[in-house]
PDB file of C-alpha atoms in Angstrom:
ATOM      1  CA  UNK V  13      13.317 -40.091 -28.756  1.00 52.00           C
ATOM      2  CA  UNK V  14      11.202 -39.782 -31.645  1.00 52.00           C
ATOM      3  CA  UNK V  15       9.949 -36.308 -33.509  1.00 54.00           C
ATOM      4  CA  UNK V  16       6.069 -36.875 -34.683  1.00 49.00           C
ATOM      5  CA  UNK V  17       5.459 -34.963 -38.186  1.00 51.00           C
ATOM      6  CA  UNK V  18       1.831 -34.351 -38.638  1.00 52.00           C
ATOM      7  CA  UNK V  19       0.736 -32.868 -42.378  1.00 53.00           C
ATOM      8  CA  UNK V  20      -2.281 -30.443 -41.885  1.00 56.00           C
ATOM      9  CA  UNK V  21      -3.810 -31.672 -45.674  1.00 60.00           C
ATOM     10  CA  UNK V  22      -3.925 -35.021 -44.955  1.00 58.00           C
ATOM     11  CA  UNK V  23      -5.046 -36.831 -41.165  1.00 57.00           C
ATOM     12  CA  UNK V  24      -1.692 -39.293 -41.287  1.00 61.00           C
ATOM     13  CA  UNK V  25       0.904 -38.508 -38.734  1.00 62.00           C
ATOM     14  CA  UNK V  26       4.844 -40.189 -39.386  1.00 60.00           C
ATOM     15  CA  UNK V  27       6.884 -40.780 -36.640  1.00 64.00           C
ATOM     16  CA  UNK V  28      10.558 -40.299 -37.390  1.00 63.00           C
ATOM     17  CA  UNK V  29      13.634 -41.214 -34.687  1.00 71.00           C
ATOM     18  CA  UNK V  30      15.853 -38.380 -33.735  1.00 83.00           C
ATOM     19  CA  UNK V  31      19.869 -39.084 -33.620  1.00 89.00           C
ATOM     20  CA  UNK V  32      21.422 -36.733 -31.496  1.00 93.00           C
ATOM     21  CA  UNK V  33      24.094 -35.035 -31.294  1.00 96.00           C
ATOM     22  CA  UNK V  34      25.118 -34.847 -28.302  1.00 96.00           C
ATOM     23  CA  UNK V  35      23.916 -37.208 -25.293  1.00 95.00           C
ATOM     24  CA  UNK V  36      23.538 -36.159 -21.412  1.00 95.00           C
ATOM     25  CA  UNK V  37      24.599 -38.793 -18.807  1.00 95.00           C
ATOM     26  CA  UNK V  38      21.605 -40.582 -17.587  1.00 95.00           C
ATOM     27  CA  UNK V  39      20.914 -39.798 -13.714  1.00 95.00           C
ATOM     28  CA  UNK V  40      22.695 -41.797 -11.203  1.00 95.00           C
ATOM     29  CA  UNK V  41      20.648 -45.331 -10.921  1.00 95.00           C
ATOM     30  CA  UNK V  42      19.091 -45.119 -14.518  1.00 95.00           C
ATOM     31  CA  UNK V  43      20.274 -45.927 -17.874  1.00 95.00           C
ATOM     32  CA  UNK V  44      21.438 -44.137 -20.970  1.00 94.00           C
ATOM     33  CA  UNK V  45      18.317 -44.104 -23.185  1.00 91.00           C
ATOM     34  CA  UNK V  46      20.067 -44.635 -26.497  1.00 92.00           C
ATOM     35  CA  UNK V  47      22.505 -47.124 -25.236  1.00 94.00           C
ATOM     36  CA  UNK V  48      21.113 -48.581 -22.181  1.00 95.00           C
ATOM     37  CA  UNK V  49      24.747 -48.304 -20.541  1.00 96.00           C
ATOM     38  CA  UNK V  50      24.896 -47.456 -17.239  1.00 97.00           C
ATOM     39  CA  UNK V  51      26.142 -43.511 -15.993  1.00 97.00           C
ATOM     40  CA  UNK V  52      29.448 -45.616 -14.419  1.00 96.00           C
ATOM     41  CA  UNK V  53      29.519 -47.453 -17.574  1.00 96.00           C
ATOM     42  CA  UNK V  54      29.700 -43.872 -19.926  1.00 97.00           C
ATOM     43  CA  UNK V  55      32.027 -42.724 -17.547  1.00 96.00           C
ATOM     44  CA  UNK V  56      34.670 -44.768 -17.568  1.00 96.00           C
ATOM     45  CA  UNK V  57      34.497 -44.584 -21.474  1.00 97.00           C
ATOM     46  CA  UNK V  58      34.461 -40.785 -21.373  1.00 97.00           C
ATOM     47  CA  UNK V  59      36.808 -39.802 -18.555  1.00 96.00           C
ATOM     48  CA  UNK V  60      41.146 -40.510 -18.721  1.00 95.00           C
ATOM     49  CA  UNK V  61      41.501 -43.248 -15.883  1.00 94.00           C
ATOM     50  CA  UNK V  62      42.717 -46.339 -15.304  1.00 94.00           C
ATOM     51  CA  UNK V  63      39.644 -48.120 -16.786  1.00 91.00           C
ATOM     52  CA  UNK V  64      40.978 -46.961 -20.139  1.00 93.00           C
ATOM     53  CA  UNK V  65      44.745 -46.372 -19.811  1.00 93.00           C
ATOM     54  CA  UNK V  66      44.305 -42.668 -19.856  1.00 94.00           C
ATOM     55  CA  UNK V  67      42.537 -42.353 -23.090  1.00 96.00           C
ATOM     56  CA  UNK V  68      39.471 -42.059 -23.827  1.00 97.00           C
ATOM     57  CA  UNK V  69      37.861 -43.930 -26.618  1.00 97.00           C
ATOM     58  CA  UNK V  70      34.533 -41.603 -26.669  1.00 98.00           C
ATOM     59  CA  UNK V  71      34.751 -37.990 -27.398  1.00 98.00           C
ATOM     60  CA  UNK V  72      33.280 -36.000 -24.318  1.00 98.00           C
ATOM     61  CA  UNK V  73      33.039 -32.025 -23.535  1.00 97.00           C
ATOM     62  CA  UNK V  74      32.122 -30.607 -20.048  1.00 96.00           C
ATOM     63  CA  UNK V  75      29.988 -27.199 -20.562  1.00 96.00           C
ATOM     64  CA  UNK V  76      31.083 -25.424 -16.722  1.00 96.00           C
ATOM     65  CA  UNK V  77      30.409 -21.781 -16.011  1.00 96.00           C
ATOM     66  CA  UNK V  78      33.181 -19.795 -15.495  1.00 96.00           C
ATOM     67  CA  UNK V  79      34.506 -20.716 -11.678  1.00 95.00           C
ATOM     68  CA  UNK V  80      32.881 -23.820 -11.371  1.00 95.00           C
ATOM     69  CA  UNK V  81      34.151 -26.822 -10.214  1.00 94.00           C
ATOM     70  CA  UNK V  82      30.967 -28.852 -11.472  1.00 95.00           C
ATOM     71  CA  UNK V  83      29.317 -29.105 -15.006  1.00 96.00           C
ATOM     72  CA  UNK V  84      27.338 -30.949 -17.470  1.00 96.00           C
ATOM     73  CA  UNK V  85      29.176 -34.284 -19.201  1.00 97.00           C
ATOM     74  CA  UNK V  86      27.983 -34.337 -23.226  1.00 97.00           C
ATOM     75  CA  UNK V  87      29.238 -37.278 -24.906  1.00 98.00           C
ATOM     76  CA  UNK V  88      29.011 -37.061 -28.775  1.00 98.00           C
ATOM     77  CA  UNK V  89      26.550 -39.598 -30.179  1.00 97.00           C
ATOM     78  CA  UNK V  90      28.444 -40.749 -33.038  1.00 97.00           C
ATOM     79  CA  UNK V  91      31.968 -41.458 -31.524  1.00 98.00           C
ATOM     80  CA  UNK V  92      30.165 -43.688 -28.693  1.00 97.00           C
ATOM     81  CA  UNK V  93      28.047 -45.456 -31.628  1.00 96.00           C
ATOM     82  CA  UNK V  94      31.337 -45.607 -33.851  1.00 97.00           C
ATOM     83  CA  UNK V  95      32.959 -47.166 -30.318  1.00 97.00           C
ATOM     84  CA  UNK V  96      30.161 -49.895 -30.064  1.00 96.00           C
ATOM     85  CA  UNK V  97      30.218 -50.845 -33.729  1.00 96.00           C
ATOM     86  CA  UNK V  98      34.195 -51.448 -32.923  1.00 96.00           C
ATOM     87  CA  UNK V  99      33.486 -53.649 -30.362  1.00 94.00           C
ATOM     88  CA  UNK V 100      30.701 -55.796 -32.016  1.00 91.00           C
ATOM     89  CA  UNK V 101      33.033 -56.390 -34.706  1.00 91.00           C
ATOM     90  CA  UNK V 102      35.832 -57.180 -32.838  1.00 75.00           C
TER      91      UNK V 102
END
């Protein structure tokens, strides 16, 4: 994801990337943009379960409206980043 700046004096356009703050699990069959996990791959890293002994190691929040059963998974950018750096250096 990138955010193109254009400035209106001079004809040059600079493209600078945009860190998020919060990321949206990729559809079912595709792959987080950012990351290029997989949605089952976020998942297990977001969600208490067995895969992870209950906790967690990536911050998550679930926006539902009131009486729903369903919602919207956002997993914060920087605590999965933080998570990967762990690993690599591991």
């Amino acid at each position: 994801m990138n955010c193109t700046y254009v400035d209106t004096k001079q004809t040059t356009s600079v493209t600078y990337p945009i860190k998020p703050e919060w990321l949206r699990l990729p559809a079912p069959g595709s792959r987080c943009y950012f990351t290029g996990l997989s949605r089952s791959t976020l998942n297990e890293l977001t969600i208490p379960g067995p895969a992870n002994g209950g906790h967690p190691p990536v911050k998550s929040v679930v926006l539902r409206k009131r009486g729903a059963l369903r919602g919207i998974r956002l997993i914060n950018y920087d605590s999965l980043m933080a998570y990967l750096l762990s690993l690599a250096q591991a």
